Amino acid sequence: MMLLNDYASAFRSVGGPSRYSIWLPSVAAILAVWLFHYLSLTLAGSMVLSNAELVPLRRLIPVGAGIVISLGVVALVDFAWDRPIWLRGLMVLAVAWLAPIPYALLNLAVFPELSPDQTAFQRLVGMWTGFSHLFFAITIAILTVQYSVKLRERQDRFDRITRLVREAELQALRYQVNPHFLFNALNSVASLLSDRNLDEAEGMVENLAEYYQRVLAAGPEHEVPLRDEIEAQESYLAIEKVRFPDRLDVEVKAPPELAYALVPKLILQPLVENVIKHSAGRSTGRILIEIEARADNGDLLLQVQDTRSEGLSPRAAPSRNGAGLHNIEARLRALHEDAASLSAQALPMGFRVVIRLPLRMAP
């Protein structure tokens, strides 16, 4: 229940304020447009006006006003984002038609010498027509920036949701392993108690407590160094050797250079438990459990194989559709998608499972 509450709270927080804003990229786009406008008109004015040396300074006045008007457009576009698309379309047209009016009036006041042969109304209409295209382009640019920012925001939220889903899936899969292990271990203790092997049962409980404290009660990380994973399985097998003192042999083959290769936490646990359940628990002969790790073309191969001194019926081998192998495949898929795989093979005197996953070293 605590896990569900934690993830429900986390999912609610995904819809919170975005770390993206349309203001910074919009202001950058506005300044770029108005700089281009200023340079273009200044260059053109210097070619046709006699007092060209005064024009660049005077043109800063309407350009500054245009920047202020454009910032108002940004606020309007941001406010109207959640409105229907037809309303946003009308807003673009309204801005393109209305914003040029005060801008044109200011230009008439700053540049009274322009088009002296026209009436003030004619000059106003001419400027309004020309500047409406400018403000239409500015509004479209701001909308484009806004769509880009909102798209990044949604992608960011999608990535966070995907990460939370994966975390929840991995936690759930790990919690499937833990009770299963405890159930098997407690069964072993019960078996020893029923046989009056009190010293062995006491030692097994102590080993179990130590193992649980070191492995299952550890942090929430989903990957651990290979060295830690193998030590965990050796500790578990030490517990089971109390139950099968003369029948369980363990051989570990892992080169030192792979000691810090990252593997999913407790990924070998279901495989080792399958050996105990399907081999040691159903045979009276000796069982050799081989745990092997090796690098292969940029991948890490983990192999668990058991070899029995006497055969069992075919149905004693663990099924690929069993909970253990299914759990491993689900965890590999959640962590590595299609980059990891699991293969299982029944042998004449045992069973072999090979896990392939990307070789990544712990920092």
XYZ file of C-alpha atoms in Angstrom, residues 36 108 129 157 312 318 354:
7
model
C 16.485 42.662 -38.805
C 4.014 59.031 -38.328
C -0.817 47.623 -44.457
C 6.144 14.728 -18.922
C 14.486 -36.770 -13.250
C 11.294 -25.528 -14.725
C 21.340 -17.985 -20.141
